[in-house]
Short mmCIF file of C-alpha atoms in Angstrom, two decimals:
data_model
loop_
_atom_site.label_atom_id
_atom_site.label_comp_id
_atom_site.label_asym_id
_atom_site.label_seq_id
_atom_site.Cartn_x
_atom_site.Cartn_y
_atom_site.Cartn_z
CA MET A 1 0.05 0.01 -0.01
CA ARG A 2 2.65 2.36 0.87
CA SER A 3 4.72 1.78 -2.31
CA ARG A 4 1.72 2.43 -4.42
CA ARG A 5 1.04 5.74 -2.50
CA THR A 6 4.58 6.80 -3.14
CA LEU A 7 4.33 5.86 -6.87
CA TRP A 8 1.16 8.07 -7.23
CA VAL A 9 3.04 11.06 -5.35
CA VAL A 10 5.96 10.64 -7.70
CA LEU A 11 3.80 10.38 -10.83
CA GLY A 12 1.90 13.58 -9.51
CA CYS A 13 5.04 15.48 -8.98
CA VAL A 14 6.48 14.57 -12.54
CA GLY A 15 3.12 15.24 -14.10
CA GLY A 16 2.97 18.65 -12.32
CA THR A 17 6.50 19.37 -13.45
CA LEU A 18 5.59 18.72 -17.08
CA LEU A 19 2.53 20.79 -16.87
CA VAL A 20 4.36 23.74 -15.68
CA THR A 21 7.16 23.28 -18.13
CA VAL A 22 4.77 22.97 -21.23
CA GLY A 23 2.99 26.13 -19.80
CA LEU A 24 6.16 28.06 -19.65
CA LEU A 25 7.13 26.84 -23.26
CA GLY A 26 3.85 28.24 -24.52
CA TYR A 27 3.97 31.39 -22.98
CA PHE A 28 7.46 31.91 -24.30
CA VAL A 29 6.17 31.02 -27.81
CA TYR A 30 3.13 33.32 -27.30
CA ASP A 31 5.32 36.20 -26.03
CA THR A 32 7.87 35.97 -28.70
CA ALA A 33 5.19 35.87 -31.40
CA ALA A 34 3.39 38.82 -30.07
CA SER A 35 6.39 40.99 -29.65
CA THR A 36 7.72 40.50 -33.26
CA GLY A 37 6.43 42.13 -36.31
CA ARG A 38 4.37 44.84 -34.76
CA ASN A 39 6.05 47.67 -36.42
CA ARG A 40 7.05 48.68 -40.11
CA ILE A 41 9.36 51.24 -41.71
CA VAL A 42 8.33 54.11 -43.65
CA LEU A 43 11.15 56.28 -44.49
CA PRO A 44 10.46 60.10 -44.86
CA PRO A 45 10.84 62.10 -48.00
CA SER A 46 13.60 64.28 -46.27
CA PHE A 47 15.60 63.68 -43.29
CA GLN A 48 17.72 66.57 -41.43
CA GLY A 49 16.92 68.87 -44.27
CA LEU A 50 18.30 66.38 -46.85
CA PRO A 51 16.00 65.55 -49.55
CA ALA A 52 15.48 61.73 -50.63
CA ASP A 53 17.05 61.16 -53.96
CA PRO A 54 14.34 59.93 -56.30
CA ASP A 55 16.89 57.68 -58.13
CA GLY A 56 17.94 55.86 -54.96
CA SER A 57 19.81 53.23 -56.89
CA THR A 58 22.76 53.13 -54.29
CA ALA A 59 20.21 52.63 -51.43
CA LYS A 60 18.31 49.85 -53.49
CA GLU A 61 21.59 48.23 -54.00
CA LEU A 62 22.45 47.99 -50.47
CA ALA A 63 18.90 46.85 -49.39
CA ALA A 64 19.47 44.04 -51.90
CA GLN A 65 22.86 43.11 -50.42
CA LEU A 66 21.25 43.31 -46.87
CA GLN A 67 18.49 40.87 -48.13
CA SER A 68 20.80 38.24 -49.44
CA GLY A 69 22.77 38.47 -46.02
CA TYR A 70 19.45 38.06 -44.05
CA ALA A 71 18.93 34.55 -45.86
CA ARG A 72 22.26 33.32 -44.62
CA GLY A 73 23.73 32.47 -40.91
CA SER A 74 22.25 31.46 -37.57
CA GLY A 75 19.54 34.26 -37.76
CA ARG A 76 18.01 33.63 -41.27
CA TRP A 77 14.82 35.23 -41.94
CA THR A 78 12.55 36.39 -44.79
CA PRO A 79 11.61 40.03 -44.41
CA THR A 80 8.01 41.14 -45.18
CA ALA A 81 9.51 44.29 -47.17
CA LEU A 82 12.70 46.00 -48.11
CA VAL A 83 13.00 49.77 -47.60
CA SER A 84 15.88 52.31 -48.78
CA ALA A 85 16.54 55.82 -49.37
CA VAL A 86 19.44 57.85 -50.18
CA TYR A 87 19.31 61.46 -48.54
CA ARG A 88 21.80 63.90 -50.44
CA ASP A 89 22.80 67.62 -50.51
CA ALA A 90 24.26 68.31 -53.78
CA ALA A 91 25.75 71.64 -52.34
CA THR A 92 27.61 70.31 -49.30
CA GLY A 93 28.10 66.79 -50.45
CA ARG A 94 26.47 65.15 -47.35
CA THR A 95 24.94 61.94 -48.12
CA LEU A 96 22.99 59.64 -45.66
CA VAL A 97 21.96 55.90 -47.15
CA ALA A 98 19.30 54.19 -45.18
CA ALA A 99 18.43 50.48 -45.90
CA GLY A 100 16.88 47.67 -44.43
CA ALA A 101 13.59 45.58 -43.97
CA TYR A 102 10.76 44.79 -41.66
CA GLY A 103 8.93 41.77 -40.86
CA HIS A 104 8.91 39.15 -37.85
CA VAL A 105 12.52 39.29 -36.64
CA LEU A 106 12.89 36.52 -33.98
CA ARG A 107 16.72 37.25 -33.24
CA PRO A 108 17.42 40.83 -33.73
CA SER A 109 20.74 40.53 -32.13
CA ASP A 110 21.82 37.96 -34.69
CA GLN A 111 20.50 40.32 -37.46
CA VAL A 112 22.72 43.09 -36.13
CA ASP A 113 25.78 40.56 -36.38
CA THR A 114 24.76 39.38 -39.74
CA VAL A 115 24.72 43.26 -41.18
CA PHE A 116 28.25 43.67 -39.94
CA ASP A 117 29.41 40.14 -41.08
CA GLY A 118 27.98 40.96 -44.57
CA ALA A 119 29.83 44.43 -44.59
CA ALA A 120 33.24 42.89 -43.70
CA ALA A 121 32.91 40.20 -46.34
CA ALA A 122 31.56 42.48 -49.02
CA GLY A 123 35.08 44.27 -49.90
CA ASP A 124 38.58 45.03 -49.01
CA ALA A 125 37.64 47.81 -46.38
CA ARG A 126 38.07 46.71 -42.70
CA ILE A 127 35.53 47.42 -40.27
CA ASP A 128 36.92 49.34 -37.32
CA GLY A 129 35.80 50.58 -33.76
CA ARG A 130 32.60 48.59 -33.77
CA ARG A 131 30.75 48.99 -30.71
CA ASP A 132 27.08 48.72 -29.32
CA VAL A 133 25.36 51.95 -28.59
CA ASP A 134 22.16 52.89 -27.05
CA PRO A 135 19.29 51.83 -29.37
CA GLY A 136 16.84 54.26 -27.98
CA PRO A 137 13.31 54.15 -26.83
CA LEU A 138 12.35 51.52 -29.14
CA GLY A 139 14.90 49.08 -27.63
CA GLY A 140 16.44 46.00 -29.59
CA ARG A 141 20.23 46.46 -30.48
CA MET A 142 22.09 48.77 -32.30
CA SER A 143 26.01 48.63 -33.31
CA CYS A 144 28.02 51.39 -35.06
CA ALA A 145 31.32 51.25 -36.56
CA THR A 146 33.57 53.04 -39.27
CA THR A 147 34.67 51.72 -42.81
CA GLU A 148 36.06 53.10 -46.16
CA SER A 149 34.06 53.38 -49.08
CA GLN A 150 35.49 54.83 -52.41
CA GLY A 151 38.38 56.15 -50.37
CA ARG A 152 36.18 57.87 -47.95
CA LEU A 153 36.02 57.12 -44.28
CA VAL A 154 32.43 56.57 -43.42
CA GLY A 155 30.34 55.80 -40.28
CA PHE A 156 27.44 53.41 -40.06
CA CYS A 157 24.96 51.87 -37.63
CA ALA A 158 22.78 48.98 -37.82
CA TRP A 159 19.81 48.29 -35.50
CA ALA A 160 17.27 45.59 -35.01
CA ASP A 161 14.40 44.76 -32.97
CA GLY A 162 11.51 42.42 -33.04
CA SER A 163 10.22 44.13 -36.21
CA THR A 164 13.05 45.87 -38.26
CA VAL A 165 16.47 45.48 -39.26
CA MET A 166 18.10 48.84 -40.70
CA THR A 167 21.35 50.29 -41.46
CA LEU A 168 22.24 53.96 -41.80
CA VAL A 169 25.58 55.00 -43.48
CA ASP A 170 26.72 58.44 -43.16
CA LEU A 171 29.02 59.41 -46.08
CA ASP A 172 29.69 62.97 -44.84
CA ALA A 173 33.20 62.15 -43.30
CA ALA A 174 35.38 62.61 -46.24
CA GLY A 175 38.81 63.23 -45.07
CA LYS A 176 38.05 63.93 -41.43
CA ALA A 177 37.49 61.63 -38.51
CA VAL A 178 34.16 59.90 -38.10
CA ASP A 179 31.84 60.91 -35.09
CA LEU A 180 30.07 57.67 -34.24
CA ASP A 181 28.13 59.43 -31.67
CA ARG A 182 26.53 61.60 -34.28
CA VAL A 183 25.91 58.72 -36.48
CA ALA A 184 24.25 56.71 -33.77
CA ALA A 185 22.16 59.79 -32.82
CA ASP A 186 21.13 60.15 -36.50
CA ALA A 187 20.40 56.67 -36.48
CA ARG A 188 18.05 56.84 -33.34
CA GLU A 189 16.50 60.08 -34.93
CA LEU A 190 15.73 58.17 -38.11
CA ARG A 191 14.33 55.27 -36.33
CA ARG A 192 12.22 57.41 -34.21
CA ILE A 193 10.41 59.03 -36.97
CA SER A 194 10.36 56.00 -39.44
CA GLU A 195 9.32 53.01 -37.38
CA ILE A 196 5.74 53.17 -36.94
CA PRO A 197 3.07 50.61 -35.81
CA LYS A 198 1.55 48.47 -38.54
#
């Protein structure tokens, strides 16, 4: 009699533990699904007084490169839509290139790494001074670094959250030091005005 009672107690404990584990797993899946894909990106027609270039072929090329990168690596995903814009002032030569995508991003941190891995593999230029920075009130992860493009030193930031993966490249630094804090601030500002609820 006593061994039978012990068996039922043990089976009850195992069953209870299994039920709690399944419940926690279900909550985790629900929470993850509910927190991804909530926002989309709508890039503005101008940013910081710079009008968007109607051609935008540079931004479209960057977006296509990013999309092929999204399909590789441990954080593979298929975006819902690609977005890109080139903001350029012909008088000063300042150029900002924004490109990325939105959709259900399950592993945002991995997507930021994928952007930097793709940039490092894309050419001869080195990625220097990469560091994580404050992503701003929308959360997620943001990293910034410097590289060289067509003989010009440039700064860029990539960020991702449960809905978006974006890159902002600042081509304003020809012949001078790149201020990554400024590039990060620009990225946070662009993110603030362009990442909107679906």
